[in-house]
Coordinates of C-alpha atoms and ligand atoms in Angstrom, one line a residue:
X1 CA 200.4 -106.8 -154.5
X2 CA 197.5 -109.0 -153.3
X3 CA 198.2 -110.8 -150.0
X4 CA 196.0 -113.5 -148.5
X5 CA 196.6 -113.6 -144.8
X6 CA 195.7 -116.0 -142.0
X7 CA 195.3 -115.3 -138.3
X8 CA 194.7 -118.0 -135.6
X9 CA 196.7 -116.8 -132.6
X10 CA 193.9 -117.1 -130.0
X11 CA 190.2 -117.7 -130.3
X12 CA 189.4 -116.1 -133.7
X13 CA 190.0 -117.9 -137.0
X14 CA 190.5 -115.2 -139.6
X15 CA 191.3 -115.0 -143.3
X16 CA 191.6 -111.8 -145.4
X17 CA 192.8 -110.5 -148.7
X18 CA 194.3 -107.1 -148.9
X19 CA 195.8 -105.1 -151.8
X20 CA 197.8 -101.9 -151.0
X21 CA 195.9 -101.2 -147.7
X22 CA 192.6 -101.9 -149.4
X23 CA 190.7 -104.8 -147.8
X24 CA 189.2 -107.0 -150.6
X25 CA 187.7 -109.5 -148.0
X26 CA 188.0 -110.1 -144.3
X27 CA 186.4 -112.9 -142.5
X28 CA 186.4 -113.9 -138.9
X29 CA 185.0 -117.0 -137.2
X30 CA 184.7 -116.2 -133.5
X31 CA 184.8 -119.0 -131.0
X32 CA 183.4 -117.0 -128.1
X33 CA 180.2 -119.0 -127.8
X34 CA 182.3 -122.2 -127.3
X35 CA 184.6 -120.7 -124.6
X36 CA 182.0 -118.6 -122.8
X37 CA 180.8 -121.4 -120.5
X38 CA 184.4 -121.8 -119.2
X39 CA 184.9 -118.1 -118.6
X40 CA 188.0 -118.0 -120.8
X41 CA 189.8 -119.6 -123.8
X42 CA 190.4 -123.3 -123.5
X43 CA 193.5 -123.9 -125.7
X44 CA 192.6 -127.5 -126.8
X45 CA 189.1 -126.4 -127.9
X46 CA 190.5 -123.3 -129.7
X47 CA 192.9 -125.5 -131.8
X48 CA 190.2 -127.9 -132.8
X49 CA 187.8 -125.1 -133.8
X50 CA 190.5 -123.4 -135.9
X51 CA 190.9 -126.7 -137.8
X52 CA 187.2 -126.9 -138.4
X53 CA 186.8 -123.3 -139.6
X54 CA 189.9 -122.5 -141.6
X55 CA 189.3 -124.2 -145.0
X56 CA 185.8 -122.8 -145.4
X57 CA 187.0 -119.3 -144.4
X58 CA 189.8 -119.5 -147.0
X59 CA 187.3 -120.4 -149.8
X60 CA 184.9 -117.8 -148.7
X61 CA 187.6 -115.0 -148.5
X62 CA 188.5 -115.7 -152.2
X63 CA 184.9 -115.8 -153.2
X64 CA 184.0 -112.5 -151.5
X65 CA 187.0 -110.9 -153.1
X66 CA 186.0 -112.4 -156.4
X67 CA 189.4 -113.9 -156.9
X68 CA 191.0 -117.3 -157.3
X69 CA 194.2 -118.4 -155.6
X70 CA 196.1 -117.7 -158.9
X71 CA 195.4 -114.0 -158.4
X72 CA 197.1 -114.0 -155.0
X73 CA 200.8 -112.9 -154.9
X74 CA 201.8 -114.0 -151.4
X75 CA 200.5 -115.9 -148.3
X76 CA 200.9 -114.3 -144.9
X77 CA 200.4 -115.8 -141.5
X78 CA 200.6 -114.9 -137.8
X79 CA 203.4 -117.2 -136.4
X80 CA 203.9 -115.6 -132.9
X81 CA 203.1 -114.8 -130.1
X82 CA 199.9 -116.7 -129.0
X83 CA 198.6 -120.1 -128.1
X84 CA 201.0 -122.4 -129.8
X85 CA 198.4 -125.0 -130.8
X86 CA 196.2 -122.3 -132.3
X87 CA 199.1 -120.7 -134.2
X88 CA 200.1 -124.0 -135.6
X89 CA 196.8 -124.5 -137.3
X90 CA 197.2 -121.2 -139.3
X91 CA 200.9 -121.8 -139.9
X92 CA 200.3 -125.3 -141.2
X93 CA 197.5 -124.2 -143.5
X94 CA 199.6 -121.3 -144.8
X95 CA 202.6 -123.6 -145.4
X96 CA 200.4 -126.0 -147.3
X97 CA 199.0 -123.2 -149.5
X98 CA 202.5 -121.9 -150.2
X99 CA 203.8 -125.4 -151.0
X100 CA 200.9 -126.1 -153.3
X101 CA 201.0 -122.8 -155.2
X102 CA 204.7 -121.8 -155.0
X103 CA 203.7 -118.4 -153.6
X104 CA 206.0 -116.7 -151.0
X105 CA 205.2 -117.3 -147.4
X106 CA 205.4 -114.3 -145.1
X107 CA 205.5 -114.8 -141.3
X108 CA 204.0 -111.9 -139.3
X109 CA 204.4 -111.0 -135.6
X110 CA 200.9 -110.6 -134.0
X111 CA 201.7 -107.2 -132.3
X112 CA 203.2 -105.8 -135.4
X113 CA 200.0 -106.6 -137.2
X114 CA 197.9 -104.9 -134.5
X115 CA 199.9 -101.8 -135.2
X116 CA 199.4 -102.2 -138.9
X117 CA 195.6 -102.3 -138.5
X118 CA 196.0 -98.6 -138.5
X119 CA 197.3 -98.6 -142.1
X120 CA 193.9 -100.0 -143.2
X121 CA 192.1 -97.2 -141.6
X122 CA 194.5 -94.4 -142.3
X123 CA 195.9 -94.8 -145.8
X124 CA 198.4 -92.0 -145.3
X125 CA 199.9 -93.2 -142.0
X126 CA 203.7 -93.8 -142.1
X127 CA 206.3 -94.3 -139.3
X128 CA 207.9 -92.9 -137.3
X129 CA 205.2 -92.7 -134.6
X130 CA 204.6 -93.8 -131.0
X131 CA 202.3 -96.7 -130.6
X132 CA 200.4 -97.9 -127.5
X133 CA 199.5 -101.6 -128.0
X134 CA 196.9 -102.7 -125.5
X135 CA 195.5 -106.2 -125.9
X136 CA 194.4 -109.2 -123.9
X137 CA 197.9 -110.4 -123.5
X138 CA 200.2 -107.4 -124.0
X139 CA 200.6 -103.7 -123.0
X140 CA 203.5 -102.1 -124.9
X141 CA 204.6 -98.5 -125.6
X142 CA 206.5 -98.7 -128.8
X143 CA 208.7 -96.3 -130.7
X144 CA 207.9 -97.4 -134.2
X145 CA 210.9 -96.1 -136.2
X146 CA 210.0 -97.7 -139.4
X147 CA 207.6 -100.4 -140.7
X148 CA 209.8 -103.2 -139.5
X149 CA 211.9 -101.3 -136.9
X150 CA 210.3 -101.4 -133.4
X151 CA 211.8 -100.2 -130.1
X152 CA 209.8 -101.2 -127.0
X153 CA 210.1 -98.2 -124.6
X154 CA 207.6 -99.5 -122.0
X155 CA 205.8 -102.7 -121.2
X156 CA 203.7 -104.3 -118.5
X157 CA 205.6 -105.9 -115.6
X158 CA 202.7 -108.3 -114.9
X159 CA 199.1 -108.3 -116.3
X160 CA 198.1 -106.7 -119.6
X161 CA 195.4 -104.0 -119.6
X162 CA 192.9 -106.4 -121.3
X163 CA 193.6 -109.0 -118.7
X164 CA 192.9 -106.5 -115.9
X165 CA 189.5 -105.7 -117.6
X166 CA 188.7 -109.3 -118.3
X167 CA 189.5 -110.7 -114.8
X168 CA 187.7 -107.8 -113.1
X169 CA 184.7 -108.2 -115.4
X170 CA 184.6 -111.9 -114.6
X171 CA 184.6 -111.3 -110.9
X172 CA 181.7 -108.9 -111.5
X173 CA 179.7 -111.7 -113.2
X174 CA 180.1 -110.4 -116.8
X175 CA 180.5 -112.8 -119.7
X176 CA 183.9 -113.5 -121.3
X177 CA 185.6 -111.5 -122.8
X178 CA 184.6 -108.9 -120.3
X179 CA 186.3 -105.8 -121.7
X180 CA 183.6 -104.9 -124.1
X181 CA 180.8 -105.5 -121.6
X182 CA 182.6 -103.5 -118.9
X183 CA 182.9 -100.6 -121.4
X184 CA 179.2 -100.7 -122.1
X185 CA 178.1 -100.8 -118.4
X186 CA 180.6 -98.1 -117.5
X187 CA 178.6 -95.6 -119.6
X188 CA 175.9 -95.5 -116.9
X189 CA 178.2 -95.7 -113.9
X190 CA 179.7 -93.1 -111.5
X191 CA 183.5 -93.2 -112.1
X192 CA 184.2 -91.7 -108.7
X193 CA 182.2 -94.3 -106.7
X194 CA 185.2 -96.6 -106.0
X195 CA 188.7 -95.4 -105.3
X196 CA 191.2 -97.7 -107.0
X197 CA 195.0 -97.5 -106.7
X198 CA 197.3 -96.2 -109.4
X199 CA 200.3 -98.5 -109.4
X200 CA 203.9 -97.2 -108.9
X201 CA 206.4 -98.8 -111.1
X202 CA 210.1 -98.3 -110.2
X203 CA 213.0 -97.8 -112.6
X204 CA 211.3 -97.3 -116.0
X205 CA 208.7 -94.5 -115.9
X206 CA 207.1 -96.0 -119.1
X207 CA 206.5 -99.5 -117.7
X208 CA 203.0 -100.5 -116.6
X209 CA 201.6 -102.7 -113.8
X210 CA 198.0 -103.8 -113.7
X211 CA 198.0 -106.8 -111.3
X212 CA 197.7 -104.6 -108.2
X213 CA 194.7 -102.8 -109.7
X214 CA 193.1 -106.1 -110.6
X215 CA 193.6 -107.4 -107.0
X216 CA 192.1 -104.2 -105.6
X217 CA 189.0 -104.7 -107.7
X218 CA 188.7 -108.4 -106.6
X219 CA 189.3 -107.4 -102.9
X220 CA 186.6 -104.7 -103.0
X221 CA 184.2 -107.2 -104.5
X222 CA 185.1 -109.9 -101.9
X223 CA 185.0 -107.5 -98.9
X224 CA 181.6 -106.2 -99.9
X225 CA 180.3 -109.8 -100.2
X226 CA 181.6 -110.6 -96.7
X227 CA 179.7 -107.6 -95.4
X228 CA 176.6 -108.7 -97.2
X229 CA 176.7 -105.7 -99.4
X230 CA 176.3 -105.6 -103.2
X231 CA 178.9 -104.0 -105.4
X232 CA 177.4 -101.6 -107.8
X233 CA 178.5 -103.2 -111.1
X234 CA 178.1 -100.1 -113.3
X235 CA 180.0 -97.9 -110.8
X236 CA 182.8 -100.4 -110.5
X237 CA 183.0 -100.7 -114.3
X238 CA 183.2 -96.9 -114.6
X239 CA 185.8 -96.5 -111.8
X240 CA 188.0 -99.2 -113.3
X241 CA 187.7 -97.8 -116.9
X242 CA 188.6 -94.4 -115.6
X243 CA 191.7 -95.4 -113.6
X244 CA 193.0 -97.6 -116.5
X245 CA 192.6 -94.7 -118.9
X246 CA 194.3 -92.4 -116.4
X247 CA 197.3 -94.8 -116.2
X248 CA 197.6 -95.1 -120.0
X249 CA 197.3 -91.4 -120.5
X250 CA 199.9 -90.7 -117.9
X251 CA 202.4 -93.1 -119.7
X252 CA 201.6 -91.5 -123.0
X253 CA 202.4 -88.1 -121.7
X254 CA 205.7 -89.3 -120.2
X255 CA 206.5 -91.1 -123.5
X256 CA 205.9 -87.9 -125.5
X257 CA 208.3 -86.0 -123.1
X258 CA 211.0 -88.6 -123.6
X259 CA 210.4 -89.4 -127.3
X260 CA 208.8 -86.3 -128.8
X261 CA 206.4 -87.2 -131.6
X262 CA 203.8 -85.8 -133.9
X263 CA 201.8 -89.0 -134.2
X264 CA 200.2 -91.3 -131.6
X265 CA 198.8 -94.7 -132.7
X266 CA 196.5 -96.9 -130.6
X267 CA 196.4 -100.7 -131.4
X268 CA 195.1 -104.0 -130.0
X269 CA 191.7 -105.2 -128.8
X270 CA 191.5 -102.7 -125.8
X271 CA 191.9 -99.8 -128.2
X272 CA 188.2 -100.4 -128.9
X273 CA 187.5 -98.9 -125.5
X274 CA 185.4 -95.8 -125.8
X275 CA 186.9 -93.8 -122.9
X276 CA 190.5 -94.7 -123.8
X277 CA 190.0 -93.7 -127.4
X278 CA 188.2 -90.4 -126.6
X279 CA 190.6 -89.2 -123.8
X280 CA 193.8 -90.1 -125.8
X281 CA 192.3 -88.4 -128.8
X282 CA 191.5 -85.2 -126.8
X283 CA 195.0 -85.2 -125.3
X284 CA 196.5 -85.4 -128.8
X285 CA 194.2 -82.6 -130.2
X286 CA 195.2 -80.4 -127.3
X287 CA 198.9 -81.0 -127.9
X288 CA 199.2 -80.7 -131.7
X289 CA 199.7 -84.4 -132.1
X290 CA 197.9 -86.5 -134.8
X291 CA 195.8 -89.3 -133.3
X292 CA 195.3 -92.7 -135.0
X293 CA 193.2 -95.7 -133.9
X294 CA 192.0 -98.6 -136.0
X295 CA 188.4 -98.8 -137.1
X296 CA 186.5 -100.8 -134.4
X297 CA 186.3 -103.9 -136.6
X298 CA 190.1 -104.0 -136.9
X299 CA 190.9 -103.4 -133.2
X300 CA 190.5 -107.1 -132.2
X301 CA 192.1 -110.0 -133.9
X302 CA 191.6 -110.1 -137.7
X303 CA 193.6 -111.2 -140.7
X304 CA 193.4 -107.9 -142.7
X305 CA 195.9 -106.4 -140.2
X306 CA 198.3 -109.4 -140.8
X307 CA 198.2 -108.6 -144.6
X308 CA 198.7 -104.9 -143.9
X309 CA 202.0 -105.6 -142.1
X310 CA 203.0 -108.5 -144.4
X311 CA 203.8 -106.3 -147.3
X312 CA 206.5 -104.5 -145.3
X313 CA 207.9 -107.7 -143.9
X314 CA 208.1 -109.0 -147.5
X315 CA 209.9 -105.8 -148.8
X316 CA 212.2 -106.3 -145.8
X317 CA 213.1 -109.8 -147.0
X318 CA 211.2 -111.7 -144.3
X319 CA 210.2 -114.7 -146.4
X320 CA 209.8 -118.1 -144.6
X321 CA 210.6 -121.6 -145.9
X322 CA 208.5 -124.6 -145.2
X323 CA 210.2 -125.3 -141.9
X324 CA 208.5 -122.2 -140.4
X325 CA 207.4 -122.9 -136.8
X326 CA 204.9 -121.2 -134.5
X327 CA 206.1 -119.6 -131.2
X328 CA 204.1 -118.9 -128.0
X329 CA 206.4 -115.9 -127.2
X330 CA 208.5 -113.7 -129.3
X331 CA 209.8 -110.1 -128.8
X332 CA 208.4 -107.6 -131.3
X333 CA 211.8 -106.1 -131.8
X334 CA 213.9 -109.1 -132.9
X335 CA 212.1 -111.8 -134.8
X336 CA 213.0 -115.4 -135.1
Ligands
LIG401 O1 193.9 -107.9 -129.4 P1 192.9 -108.8 -128.9 O2 191.6 -109.1 -129.8 O3 193.5 -110.2 -128.5 C1 194.8 -110.3 -128.1 O4 195.7 -110.2 -128.9 O5 194.9 -110.4 -126.8 O6 192.4 -108.2 -127.5 C2 191.4 -108.8 -126.7 C3 191.2 -107.9 -125.5 C4 190.3 -108.6 -124.5 O7 191.0 -108.4 -123.2 C5 189.0 -107.8 -124.5 O8 188.3 -107.8 -123.3 C6 189.5 -106.4 -124.9 O9 190.5 -106.7 -125.9 N1 188.5 -105.5 -125.4 C7 188.1 -104.4 -124.7 C8 187.1 -103.8 -125.5 N2 186.9 -104.6 -126.6 C9 187.8 -105.6 -126.5 N3 188.6 -103.9 -123.5 C10 188.0 -102.8 -123.1 N4 187.0 -102.1 -123.8 C11 186.5 -102.6 -125.0 N5 185.6 -102.0 -125.6
LIG402 ZN1 195.5 -109.7 -130.7

């Protein structure tokens, strides 16, 4: 089954065509250059840029796959969660395509598609598994029981891991989105230079909290400035990357105790982080657990991952009508 998928939940417009976990084309128009001057995504600009990019990306995706729309079996689209104005551009375009061609329309949850990015990289991967989804807006530990059966066993109470990286990076003067720059600078830093706090989260041992850590970074930077001292950027990047990895690894270990598993899957933009990937992989290898992470090009937002999940949503009967809406928030477990 050939699926043409569209993703526009934040600041990347993406169109891809995928057949049975094989990517026939995958295009992304990044808006980073437009948002960089504001230090973050401006929703109105994002919506306008999706509108400008989407038609050409659609044509180019078909061209690169050497197909016409007649060869496509279904249209998939991210419909939640995300910036609602951005999502609406993709959803409207997908509805138009479905109406014009009569092909089924498959709505896909953004975090489900991040998990499915792993199916593109590991053709043999099947649920059940435990997934750690770490992105700019979400940090979830998920018991993936089946392709469309998700149980969230831990989640952040406040900021996401990506947000903690991005806000700290911004305070250190790094360009948006800071996570990737922070990761690079950390390579040359001393990760013991700054002592940062590990949050305590009451009640659910698998829940996360990153806002205290972010505040600690900002306070260290401000206190240094007040004393006329410079923060060593590389050392701070290395110290923050290490503590975030320590926290994630701690939660994974606890999750494995409570939900024994033979497979651990990383997903989301932050899963591109070199230390997080390496240390979770080492933990898995030392504990007889198979480790999966998407190829770097499928860690961040892309449309190939949307198509990868769409096939299972379709098989599960999740087919939308033309009244499909976009939603800023939606739980991964129970879809609208
Ligand atoms: O999944 P994603 O592309 O968008 C959302 O759905 O949020 O994730 C974006 C996040 C941003 O916070 C970005 O800074 C972070 O992923 N990120 C990284 C790295 N590459 C991207 N964070 C840490 N290390 C990286 N190498
Ligand atoms: Zn994402």
